[in-house]
């Protein structure tokens, strides 16, 4: 997890390690079940989209409205900055500063306040998961 500034044009810099893994351009989209922005490679986006198409029609439509419709391909500039589309910034309430989290096959960008609220809401789920997790 790292803190990053969002400039007045809505641009953010991802760490070089993430940019190398994502490629020259990548996809940003609304987060699943959370108010964040997801960042993923084009191949990961295609993989998720294919899985969405396999869902029953009603569920697929809901996922497409939440995820597919909000997806945009972005290309970082020479300084590694890219624009988070205004609609996604609004949904995620991202202004000024953001948290960037590496999440296995994707990256999430969060407002600190929204992230803290989300993590608090996940405490009961975490406690249940820890009861079932074998160390």
PDB file of C-alpha atoms in Angstrom:
ATOM      1  CA  UNK A   1       0.000   0.000   0.000  1.00  0.00           C
ATOM      2  CA  UNK A   2       1.326   3.422  -0.893  1.00  0.00           C
ATOM      3  CA  UNK A   3       0.048   7.009  -0.868  1.00  0.00           C
ATOM      4  CA  UNK A   4      -0.079   8.969  -4.128  1.00  0.00           C
ATOM      5  CA  UNK A   5      -1.226  12.432  -5.084  1.00  0.00           C
ATOM      6  CA  UNK A   6      -3.890  13.077  -7.700  1.00  0.00           C
ATOM      7  CA  UNK A   7      -3.073  16.265  -9.599  1.00  0.00           C
ATOM      8  CA  UNK A   8      -5.584  18.913 -10.695  1.00  0.00           C
ATOM      9  CA  UNK A   9      -6.095  17.066 -14.024  1.00  0.00           C
ATOM     10  CA  UNK A  10      -6.987  13.810 -12.245  1.00  0.00           C
ATOM     11  CA  UNK A  11      -3.653  12.142 -12.982  1.00  0.00           C
ATOM     12  CA  UNK A  12      -1.823   9.686 -10.748  1.00  0.00           C
ATOM     13  CA  UNK A  13       1.571   7.998 -10.979  1.00  0.00           C
ATOM     14  CA  UNK A  14       1.674   4.261 -10.424  1.00  0.00           C
ATOM     15  CA  UNK A  15       4.918   2.757  -9.103  1.00  0.00           C
ATOM     16  CA  UNK A  16       7.239   1.668 -11.926  1.00  0.00           C
ATOM     17  CA  UNK A  17       6.943  -1.982 -10.837  1.00  0.00           C
ATOM     18  CA  UNK A  18       3.192  -1.918 -11.464  1.00  0.00           C
ATOM     19  CA  UNK A  19       3.559  -0.114 -14.796  1.00  0.00           C
ATOM     20  CA  UNK A  20       6.039  -2.741 -16.003  1.00  0.00           C
ATOM     21  CA  UNK A  21       3.598  -5.535 -15.141  1.00  0.00           C
ATOM     22  CA  UNK A  22       0.609  -3.767 -16.742  1.00  0.00           C
ATOM     23  CA  UNK A  23       2.239  -2.965 -20.078  1.00  0.00           C
ATOM     24  CA  UNK A  24       2.187   0.177 -22.234  1.00  0.00           C
ATOM     25  CA  UNK A  25      -1.549   0.663 -21.769  1.00  0.00           C
ATOM     26  CA  UNK A  26      -4.003  -0.897 -19.353  1.00  0.00           C
ATOM     27  CA  UNK A  27      -7.603  -0.803 -18.168  1.00  0.00           C
ATOM     28  CA  UNK A  28      -9.178   1.193 -15.344  1.00  0.00           C
ATOM     29  CA  UNK A  29     -12.707   0.338 -14.174  1.00  0.00           C
ATOM     30  CA  UNK A  30     -15.090   0.568 -11.251  1.00  0.00           C
ATOM     31  CA  UNK A  31     -14.236  -1.689  -8.318  1.00  0.00           C
ATOM     32  CA  UNK A  32     -16.172  -4.864  -7.596  1.00  0.00           C
ATOM     33  CA  UNK A  33     -18.478  -4.415  -4.628  1.00  0.00           C
ATOM     34  CA  UNK A  34     -16.384  -1.509  -3.379  1.00  0.00           C
ATOM     35  CA  UNK A  35     -15.973   2.173  -4.101  1.00  0.00           C
ATOM     36  CA  UNK A  36     -12.512   2.066  -5.620  1.00  0.00           C
ATOM     37  CA  UNK A  37     -10.893   2.127  -9.049  1.00  0.00           C
ATOM     38  CA  UNK A  38      -9.462  -1.122 -10.388  1.00  0.00           C
ATOM     39  CA  UNK A  39      -6.407  -1.116 -12.634  1.00  0.00           C
ATOM     40  CA  UNK A  40      -5.536  -4.228 -14.633  1.00  0.00           C
ATOM     41  CA  UNK A  41      -3.757  -5.444 -17.722  1.00  0.00           C
ATOM     42  CA  UNK A  42      -5.743  -5.748 -20.910  1.00  0.00           C
ATOM     43  CA  UNK A  43      -5.439  -9.543 -20.728  1.00  0.00           C
ATOM     44  CA  UNK A  44      -6.840  -9.597 -17.177  1.00  0.00           C
ATOM     45  CA  UNK A  45      -9.710  -7.368 -18.307  1.00  0.00           C
ATOM     46  CA  UNK A  46     -10.481  -9.776 -21.157  1.00  0.00           C
ATOM     47  CA  UNK A  47     -10.351 -12.714 -18.741  1.00  0.00           C
ATOM     48  CA  UNK A  48     -12.828 -11.057 -16.354  1.00  0.00           C
ATOM     49  CA  UNK A  49     -15.085  -9.959 -19.211  1.00  0.00           C
ATOM     50  CA  UNK A  50     -15.220 -13.522 -20.561  1.00  0.00           C
ATOM     51  CA  UNK A  51     -16.142 -14.825 -17.108  1.00  0.00           C
ATOM     52  CA  UNK A  52     -18.886 -12.201 -16.812  1.00  0.00           C
ATOM     53  CA  UNK A  53     -20.366 -13.352 -20.133  1.00  0.00           C
ATOM     54  CA  UNK A  54     -20.659 -16.877 -18.685  1.00  0.00           C
ATOM     55  CA  UNK A  55     -22.971 -15.732 -15.880  1.00  0.00           C
ATOM     56  CA  UNK A  56     -26.762 -16.016 -16.123  1.00  0.00           C
ATOM     57  CA  UNK A  57     -28.086 -13.086 -18.207  1.00  0.00           C
ATOM     58  CA  UNK A  58     -29.457 -11.000 -15.324  1.00  0.00           C
ATOM     59  CA  UNK A  59     -26.210 -11.285 -13.343  1.00  0.00           C
ATOM     60  CA  UNK A  60     -24.084 -10.671 -16.434  1.00  0.00           C
ATOM     61  CA  UNK A  61     -26.001  -7.467 -17.178  1.00  0.00           C
ATOM     62  CA  UNK A  62     -25.526  -6.206 -13.610  1.00  0.00           C
ATOM     63  CA  UNK A  63     -21.784  -6.928 -13.787  1.00  0.00           C
ATOM     64  CA  UNK A  64     -21.496  -5.297 -17.200  1.00  0.00           C
ATOM     65  CA  UNK A  65     -23.207  -2.116 -15.963  1.00  0.00           C
ATOM     66  CA  UNK A  66     -20.922  -1.992 -12.936  1.00  0.00           C
ATOM     67  CA  UNK A  67     -17.676  -3.068 -14.560  1.00  0.00           C
ATOM     68  CA  UNK A  68     -17.629  -3.209 -18.366  1.00  0.00           C
ATOM     69  CA  UNK A  69     -19.423   0.096 -18.968  1.00  0.00           C
ATOM     70  CA  UNK A  70     -17.009   1.946 -16.656  1.00  0.00           C
ATOM     71  CA  UNK A  71     -13.839   0.456 -18.178  1.00  0.00           C
ATOM     72  CA  UNK A  72     -11.400   2.674 -20.074  1.00  0.00           C
ATOM     73  CA  UNK A  73      -8.044   1.964 -21.640  1.00  0.00           C
ATOM     74  CA  UNK A  74      -5.355   4.379 -20.451  1.00  0.00           C
ATOM     75  CA  UNK A  75      -1.753   4.986 -21.444  1.00  0.00           C
ATOM     76  CA  UNK A  76       0.692   6.627 -19.032  1.00  0.00           C
ATOM     77  CA  UNK A  77       2.630   9.682 -20.204  1.00  0.00           C
ATOM     78  CA  UNK A  78       6.452   9.912 -20.163  1.00  0.00           C
ATOM     79  CA  UNK A  79       6.394  10.617 -16.402  1.00  0.00           C
ATOM     80  CA  UNK A  80       4.250   7.529 -15.738  1.00  0.00           C
ATOM     81  CA  UNK A  81       1.078   9.499 -15.011  1.00  0.00           C
ATOM     82  CA  UNK A  82      -2.342   8.583 -16.328  1.00  0.00           C
ATOM     83  CA  UNK A  83      -5.764  10.144 -15.949  1.00  0.00           C
ATOM     84  CA  UNK A  84      -8.352   8.419 -13.806  1.00  0.00           C
ATOM     85  CA  UNK A  85     -11.593   9.221 -15.663  1.00  0.00           C
ATOM     86  CA  UNK A  86     -13.739  11.792 -13.816  1.00  0.00           C
ATOM     87  CA  UNK A  87     -16.708   9.416 -13.466  1.00  0.00           C
ATOM     88  CA  UNK A  88     -14.515   6.828 -11.730  1.00  0.00           C
ATOM     89  CA  UNK A  89     -12.947   9.446  -9.454  1.00  0.00           C
ATOM     90  CA  UNK A  90     -16.449  10.570  -8.481  1.00  0.00           C
ATOM     91  CA  UNK A  91     -17.705   7.037  -7.733  1.00  0.00           C
ATOM     92  CA  UNK A  92     -14.599   6.299  -5.647  1.00  0.00           C
ATOM     93  CA  UNK A  93     -14.548   9.776  -4.029  1.00  0.00           C
ATOM     94  CA  UNK A  94     -10.887  10.177  -4.970  1.00  0.00           C
ATOM     95  CA  UNK A  95      -9.559  13.728  -4.632  1.00  0.00           C
ATOM     96  CA  UNK A  96      -6.092  15.018  -3.854  1.00  0.00           C
ATOM     97  CA  UNK A  97      -4.601  11.901  -2.321  1.00  0.00           C
ATOM     98  CA  UNK A  98      -5.173   8.217  -2.979  1.00  0.00           C
ATOM     99  CA  UNK A  99      -4.041   4.842  -1.716  1.00  0.00           C
ATOM    100  CA  UNK A 100      -2.646   2.378  -4.250  1.00  0.00           C
ATOM    101  CA  UNK A 101      -2.925  -1.291  -3.303  1.00  0.00           C
ATOM    102  CA  UNK A 102      -1.446  -4.265  -5.137  1.00  0.00           C
ATOM    103  CA  UNK A 103      -4.125  -6.987  -5.213  1.00  0.00           C
ATOM    104  CA  UNK A 104      -2.620 -10.045  -6.935  1.00  0.00           C
ATOM    105  CA  UNK A 105      -3.868  -9.706 -10.537  1.00  0.00           C
ATOM    106  CA  UNK A 106      -5.013  -6.098 -10.278  1.00  0.00           C
ATOM    107  CA  UNK A 107      -4.364  -2.831  -8.496  1.00  0.00           C
ATOM    108  CA  UNK A 108      -6.920  -0.834  -6.549  1.00  0.00           C
ATOM    109  CA  UNK A 109      -6.928   2.931  -6.051  1.00  0.00           C
ATOM    110  CA  UNK A 110      -8.887   4.204  -3.047  1.00  0.00           C
ATOM    111  CA  UNK A 111      -9.765   7.377  -1.227  1.00  0.00           C
ATOM    112  CA  UNK A 112      -8.169   7.006   2.246  1.00  0.00           C
ATOM    113  CA  UNK A 113     -11.478   7.799   3.954  1.00  0.00           C
ATOM    114  CA  UNK A 114     -13.474   5.320   1.861  1.00  0.00           C
ATOM    115  CA  UNK A 115     -10.802   2.651   2.350  1.00  0.00           C
ATOM    116  CA  UNK A 116     -10.813   3.087   6.132  1.00  0.00           C
ATOM    117  CA  UNK A 117     -14.631   2.817   6.207  1.00  0.00           C
ATOM    118  CA  UNK A 118     -14.542  -0.259   3.979  1.00  0.00           C
ATOM    119  CA  UNK A 119     -11.906  -1.984   6.126  1.00  0.00           C
ATOM    120  CA  UNK A 120     -13.947  -1.313   9.247  1.00  0.00           C
ATOM    121  CA  UNK A 121     -17.004  -2.884   7.575  1.00  0.00           C
ATOM    122  CA  UNK A 122     -14.907  -5.931   6.667  1.00  0.00           C
ATOM    123  CA  UNK A 123     -13.786  -6.669  10.237  1.00  0.00           C
ATOM    124  CA  UNK A 124     -16.497  -9.308  10.890  1.00  0.00           C
ATOM    125  CA  UNK A 125     -15.686 -10.999   7.559  1.00  0.00           C
ATOM    126  CA  UNK A 126     -11.975 -10.978   8.417  1.00  0.00           C
ATOM    127  CA  UNK A 127     -12.618 -12.475  11.837  1.00  0.00           C
ATOM    128  CA  UNK A 128     -14.693 -15.261  10.262  1.00  0.00           C
ATOM    129  CA  UNK A 129     -12.009 -15.889   7.643  1.00  0.00           C
ATOM    130  CA  UNK A 130      -9.305 -16.098  10.320  1.00  0.00           C
ATOM    131  CA  UNK A 131     -11.343 -18.745  12.172  1.00  0.00           C
ATOM    132  CA  UNK A 132     -11.293 -20.875   9.013  1.00  0.00           C
ATOM    133  CA  UNK A 133      -7.734 -20.118   7.933  1.00  0.00           C
ATOM    134  CA  UNK A 134      -5.042 -22.655   8.758  1.00  0.00           C
ATOM    135  CA  UNK A 135      -1.625 -21.160   9.511  1.00  0.00           C
TER     136      UNK A 135
END
